[in-house]
């Protein structure tokens, strides 16, 4: 549904277009539960009755009021979940309890669960030429390499060098409609909304958090701000992880070089000390 509907007589509906949960239901009013200033539908309020005819204005007004109050309650619930996710991720990463490389999928799934979005990805920029999917709500997408010519994320990050959050309310009518990666379409209804949160570290884009949904216009200002904070945290954590790995690799290399150097000294000393005996044995 994209708008509230009222059917005064269910018998007028086409065959097979209605699942009758109650045999006595004759008319029905369905009101969408939507937050203010948002096109996102959080649910529906379904009122049924056994008599045929229009719902009066009082009933419709009450249903719409109840739907608005329900939308406020659900929005607050999502807000609390989102803040809780941000706190848990930041605490785990900063305390070192969570290994970033092993937790991409867990972070993504917790974000999608908290905000109730359909689809998401975490991508890494490889050099300046391509992206690789590190985590995805469709596990089969992990490892795919979206290119600049077939994905919105690739186009925005690689070609346009985007560093700000990009929100697309309806991808099918946007300037990016030709760059949507077909492999990432959900089964059945395709995605309509997309938000790309670039992961920027020291002015350089190192990846992206990409969120998608089947409904158009689903991203609120709050969600943009909170997920933007998650993106900043992830960028810092990724950078720190690779910096630490670089330090460890350099330390291992230095240790190996030192060990080889010392081994060389030992070998040289051995040859110097015992070369005479070796030559005498050869004779």
Short mmCIF file of C-alpha atoms in Angstrom, two decimals:
data_model
loop_
_atom_site.label_atom_id
_atom_site.label_comp_id
_atom_site.label_asym_id
_atom_site.label_seq_id
_atom_site.Cartn_x
_atom_site.Cartn_y
_atom_site.Cartn_z
CA UNK A 1 0.00 0.00 0.00
CA UNK A 2 1.10 3.56 -0.74
CA UNK A 3 -2.03 5.24 0.62
CA UNK A 4 -4.85 4.51 3.06
CA UNK A 5 -7.79 2.61 1.59
CA UNK A 6 -11.44 2.15 2.43
CA UNK A 7 -13.56 -0.61 0.98
CA UNK A 8 -17.25 -0.26 1.92
CA UNK A 9 -18.14 -3.66 0.42
CA UNK A 10 -15.51 -6.41 0.13
CA UNK A 11 -17.71 -8.30 -2.33
CA UNK A 12 -16.86 -5.60 -4.89
CA UNK A 13 -13.20 -6.56 -4.87
CA UNK A 14 -11.88 -8.76 -7.72
CA UNK A 15 -11.66 -12.47 -7.05
CA UNK A 16 -8.55 -13.68 -5.19
CA UNK A 17 -7.60 -10.11 -4.20
CA UNK A 18 -8.60 -10.48 -0.56
CA UNK A 19 -7.74 -13.05 2.10
CA UNK A 20 -10.74 -13.26 4.40
CA UNK A 21 -9.58 -13.79 7.97
CA UNK A 22 -13.10 -13.40 9.38
CA UNK A 23 -16.13 -14.73 7.54
CA UNK A 24 -18.33 -11.98 8.92
CA UNK A 25 -16.14 -9.09 7.63
CA UNK A 26 -18.07 -7.05 5.08
CA UNK A 27 -16.27 -3.66 4.94
CA UNK A 28 -12.75 -2.59 5.84
CA UNK A 29 -10.70 0.53 6.53
CA UNK A 30 -6.89 0.35 6.20
CA UNK A 31 -4.90 3.36 7.45
CA UNK A 32 -1.15 3.58 6.88
CA UNK A 33 1.13 4.11 9.87
CA UNK A 34 3.64 6.69 8.62
CA UNK A 35 5.89 9.17 10.47
CA UNK A 36 5.37 12.86 9.84
CA UNK A 37 7.34 14.30 6.90
CA UNK A 38 8.28 10.81 5.71
CA UNK A 39 7.05 8.56 2.94
CA UNK A 40 8.05 5.47 4.85
CA UNK A 41 5.27 3.09 5.88
CA UNK A 42 5.89 1.45 9.25
CA UNK A 43 2.72 -0.63 9.24
CA UNK A 44 -1.04 -0.51 8.84
CA UNK A 45 -4.03 -0.08 11.11
CA UNK A 46 -6.76 -2.44 9.90
CA UNK A 47 -10.38 -1.90 10.99
CA UNK A 48 -13.05 -4.36 9.89
CA UNK A 49 -16.77 -4.68 10.55
CA UNK A 50 -19.62 -6.99 9.64
CA UNK A 51 -21.86 -4.36 8.02
CA UNK A 52 -21.63 -3.01 4.48
CA UNK A 53 -21.16 0.74 3.98
CA UNK A 54 -18.90 3.73 4.47
CA UNK A 55 -17.06 4.33 7.75
CA UNK A 56 -18.27 7.60 9.24
CA UNK A 57 -15.97 10.60 9.67
CA UNK A 58 -15.61 10.00 13.41
CA UNK A 59 -14.32 6.47 12.89
CA UNK A 60 -11.95 7.58 10.15
CA UNK A 61 -10.65 10.49 12.25
CA UNK A 62 -10.04 8.19 15.23
CA UNK A 63 -8.23 5.66 13.04
CA UNK A 64 -5.98 8.35 11.56
CA UNK A 65 -5.20 9.75 15.04
CA UNK A 66 -4.38 6.27 16.33
CA UNK A 67 -2.14 5.64 13.30
CA UNK A 68 -0.21 8.89 13.93
CA UNK A 69 0.29 8.02 17.61
CA UNK A 70 1.45 4.54 16.65
CA UNK A 71 3.93 6.03 14.16
CA UNK A 72 5.37 8.24 16.93
CA UNK A 73 5.75 5.24 19.23
CA UNK A 74 7.43 3.14 16.54
CA UNK A 75 9.75 6.01 15.59
CA UNK A 76 10.84 6.39 19.22
CA UNK A 77 11.46 2.64 19.36
CA UNK A 78 13.67 2.84 16.24
CA UNK A 79 15.46 5.86 17.71
CA UNK A 80 16.24 3.98 20.90
CA UNK A 81 17.41 0.92 18.98
CA UNK A 82 19.61 3.06 16.72
CA UNK A 83 21.24 4.85 19.65
CA UNK A 84 21.76 1.53 21.43
CA UNK A 85 23.43 0.08 18.31
CA UNK A 86 25.77 3.06 18.02
CA UNK A 87 26.72 2.78 21.70
CA UNK A 88 27.35 -0.96 21.54
CA UNK A 89 29.42 -0.75 18.35
CA UNK A 90 31.52 2.16 19.62
CA UNK A 91 32.10 0.51 23.02
CA UNK A 92 33.11 -2.82 21.50
CA UNK A 93 35.42 -1.30 18.89
CA UNK A 94 37.11 1.19 21.19
CA UNK A 95 37.64 -1.41 23.92
CA UNK A 96 39.18 -3.87 21.47
CA UNK A 97 36.56 -6.53 22.28
CA UNK A 98 35.33 -6.58 18.69
CA UNK A 99 37.59 -7.48 15.80
CA UNK A 100 36.53 -5.29 12.89
CA UNK A 101 37.54 -7.74 10.20
CA UNK A 102 35.46 -10.51 11.79
CA UNK A 103 32.53 -8.27 12.62
CA UNK A 104 31.52 -6.50 9.38
CA UNK A 105 28.50 -8.77 9.04
CA UNK A 106 27.48 -8.45 12.69
CA UNK A 107 27.67 -4.65 12.52
CA UNK A 108 25.60 -4.54 9.32
CA UNK A 109 22.95 -6.94 10.62
CA UNK A 110 22.56 -5.00 13.86
CA UNK A 111 22.07 -1.76 11.90
CA UNK A 112 19.45 -3.29 9.62
CA UNK A 113 17.62 -4.86 12.55
CA UNK A 114 17.63 -1.65 14.55
CA UNK A 115 16.30 0.52 11.72
CA UNK A 116 14.20 -2.11 9.94
CA UNK A 117 15.69 -1.51 6.48
CA UNK A 118 15.53 -4.17 3.76
CA UNK A 119 19.09 -4.37 2.49
CA UNK A 120 22.59 -3.22 3.30
CA UNK A 121 26.25 -3.55 2.40
CA UNK A 122 29.65 -2.59 3.72
CA UNK A 123 32.10 -1.96 0.88
CA UNK A 124 35.82 -1.28 0.72
CA UNK A 125 37.58 0.78 -1.94
CA UNK A 126 40.43 -1.14 -3.57
CA UNK A 127 42.97 1.38 -4.76
CA UNK A 128 41.06 3.93 -6.83
CA UNK A 129 39.54 1.54 -9.36
CA UNK A 130 36.92 -0.70 -7.77
CA UNK A 131 34.93 -1.74 -4.73
CA UNK A 132 34.55 -5.06 -2.96
CA UNK A 133 31.57 -6.05 -0.80
CA UNK A 134 32.79 -7.05 2.67
CA UNK A 135 29.36 -7.64 4.23
CA UNK A 136 25.87 -7.88 2.82
CA UNK A 137 22.36 -8.74 3.92
CA UNK A 138 22.41 -11.15 0.96
CA UNK A 139 25.35 -13.37 1.87
CA UNK A 140 25.89 -14.38 -1.75
CA UNK A 141 26.89 -10.80 -2.59
CA UNK A 142 29.96 -10.90 -0.33
CA UNK A 143 33.09 -10.65 -2.46
CA UNK A 144 31.31 -9.14 -5.47
CA UNK A 145 33.07 -6.15 -7.01
CA UNK A 146 30.59 -3.47 -8.11
CA UNK A 147 32.08 -1.26 -10.80
CA UNK A 148 31.60 2.42 -11.57
CA UNK A 149 29.50 1.57 -14.64
CA UNK A 150 26.96 -0.72 -12.98
CA UNK A 151 26.32 0.45 -9.42
CA UNK A 152 25.24 3.66 -7.75
CA UNK A 153 27.87 3.19 -5.06
CA UNK A 154 30.60 2.66 -7.63
CA UNK A 155 29.50 5.67 -9.65
CA UNK A 156 29.25 7.94 -6.62
CA UNK A 157 32.46 6.92 -4.84
CA UNK A 158 34.77 6.20 -7.77
CA UNK A 159 33.65 8.57 -10.53
CA UNK A 160 32.17 11.46 -8.60
CA UNK A 161 34.53 11.13 -5.62
CA UNK A 162 31.57 11.64 -3.28
CA UNK A 163 32.38 12.35 0.35
CA UNK A 164 28.99 13.46 1.65
CA UNK A 165 26.06 11.20 2.49
CA UNK A 166 24.00 10.56 -0.64
CA UNK A 167 20.26 10.00 -0.17
CA UNK A 168 18.16 8.84 -3.12
CA UNK A 169 14.43 8.85 -2.41
CA UNK A 170 13.51 6.90 -5.54
CA UNK A 171 16.30 5.26 -7.47
CA UNK A 172 14.06 4.37 -10.42
CA UNK A 173 13.53 8.05 -11.29
CA UNK A 174 16.91 9.38 -10.14
CA UNK A 175 19.98 10.32 -12.16
CA UNK A 176 21.47 6.97 -11.05
CA UNK A 177 18.76 4.70 -12.46
CA UNK A 178 21.12 3.37 -15.17
CA UNK A 179 23.86 2.49 -12.67
CA UNK A 180 21.99 0.09 -10.42
CA UNK A 181 23.68 -3.28 -10.15
CA UNK A 182 21.13 -5.88 -11.27
CA UNK A 183 22.72 -8.56 -9.13
CA UNK A 184 21.76 -6.61 -6.00
CA UNK A 185 18.05 -6.43 -6.82
CA UNK A 186 15.92 -8.14 -4.21
CA UNK A 187 13.77 -11.00 -5.40
CA UNK A 188 10.45 -9.64 -6.57
CA UNK A 189 10.06 -5.94 -5.82
CA UNK A 190 13.32 -4.01 -6.52
CA UNK A 191 14.83 -1.48 -4.14
CA UNK A 192 13.54 2.09 -4.38
CA UNK A 193 15.47 4.09 -1.72
CA UNK A 194 19.22 4.17 -1.22
CA UNK A 195 21.56 5.91 1.20
CA UNK A 196 25.33 5.80 0.69
CA UNK A 197 27.46 6.79 3.68
CA UNK A 198 31.08 7.20 2.53
CA UNK A 199 33.69 6.02 5.02
CA UNK A 200 36.21 8.85 4.95
CA UNK A 201 39.54 8.79 6.77
CA UNK A 202 41.91 11.76 6.59
CA UNK A 203 40.06 13.09 3.56
CA UNK A 204 40.30 9.78 1.67
CA UNK A 205 37.31 7.56 0.91
CA UNK A 206 38.16 4.03 2.08
CA UNK A 207 34.72 2.46 1.70
CA UNK A 208 30.99 2.92 2.23
CA UNK A 209 28.02 1.84 4.29
CA UNK A 210 25.17 1.36 1.80
CA UNK A 211 21.53 1.00 2.95
CA UNK A 212 18.57 0.25 0.66
CA UNK A 213 14.83 -0.26 1.03
CA UNK A 214 11.91 -1.30 -1.17
CA UNK A 215 9.89 1.76 -0.21
CA UNK A 216 10.66 5.23 -1.63
CA UNK A 217 11.70 8.12 0.62
CA UNK A 218 12.36 6.13 3.80
CA UNK A 219 15.40 7.93 5.26
CA UNK A 220 14.76 10.53 7.97
CA UNK A 221 17.20 13.23 9.10
CA UNK A 222 17.73 11.35 12.35
CA UNK A 223 18.69 8.15 10.53
CA UNK A 224 21.07 10.06 8.28
CA UNK A 225 22.77 11.69 11.28
CA UNK A 226 23.01 8.53 13.34
CA UNK A 227 24.20 6.30 10.51
CA UNK A 228 26.61 9.05 9.51
CA UNK A 229 28.07 8.79 13.03
CA UNK A 230 28.31 5.01 12.61
CA UNK A 231 30.12 5.59 9.30
CA UNK A 232 32.63 7.96 10.91
CA UNK A 233 33.27 5.44 13.66
CA UNK A 234 33.72 2.61 11.16
CA UNK A 235 36.13 4.67 9.06
CA UNK A 236 38.27 5.40 12.11
CA UNK A 237 38.17 1.77 13.22
CA UNK A 238 39.08 0.45 9.75
CA UNK A 239 41.95 2.91 9.52
CA UNK A 240 43.19 1.97 12.98
CA UNK A 241 42.91 -1.72 12.16
CA UNK A 242 44.99 -1.44 9.02
CA UNK A 243 47.49 0.89 10.72
CA UNK A 244 47.90 -1.65 13.49
CA UNK A 245 48.30 -4.43 10.96
CA UNK A 246 50.90 -2.34 9.14
CA UNK A 247 52.80 -1.78 12.38
CA UNK A 248 52.68 -5.50 13.17
CA UNK A 249 53.87 -6.39 9.67
CA UNK A 250 56.70 -3.87 9.93
CA UNK A 251 57.62 -5.24 13.35
CA UNK A 252 57.63 -8.80 11.99
CA UNK A 253 59.74 -7.70 9.01
CA UNK A 254 62.21 -5.87 11.26
CA UNK A 255 62.42 -8.89 13.56
CA UNK A 256 63.01 -11.19 10.61
CA UNK A 257 65.69 -8.89 9.19
CA UNK A 258 67.35 -8.67 12.60
CA UNK A 259 67.24 -12.45 12.94
CA UNK A 260 68.77 -12.91 9.48
CA UNK A 261 71.45 -10.34 10.23
CA UNK A 262 72.32 -12.05 13.51
CA UNK A 263 72.28 -15.41 11.78
CA UNK A 264 74.68 -13.99 9.22
CA UNK A 265 77.00 -12.76 11.97
CA UNK A 266 76.90 -16.17 13.64
CA UNK A 267 77.63 -17.91 10.34
CA UNK A 268 80.50 -15.52 9.57
CA UNK A 269 81.96 -16.01 13.05
CA UNK A 270 81.60 -19.77 12.71
CA UNK A 271 83.39 -19.80 9.37
CA UNK A 272 86.14 -17.53 10.66
CA UNK A 273 86.70 -19.64 13.75
CA UNK A 274 86.49 -23.08 12.20
CA UNK A 275 87.54 -22.46 8.59
CA UNK A 276 91.07 -23.67 9.32
CA UNK A 277 89.81 -26.95 10.75
CA UNK A 278 87.43 -27.38 7.84
CA UNK A 279 90.20 -26.88 5.29
CA UNK A 280 92.50 -29.31 7.15
CA UNK A 281 89.75 -31.92 7.18
CA UNK A 282 89.29 -31.43 3.43
CA UNK A 283 92.97 -32.16 2.84
#
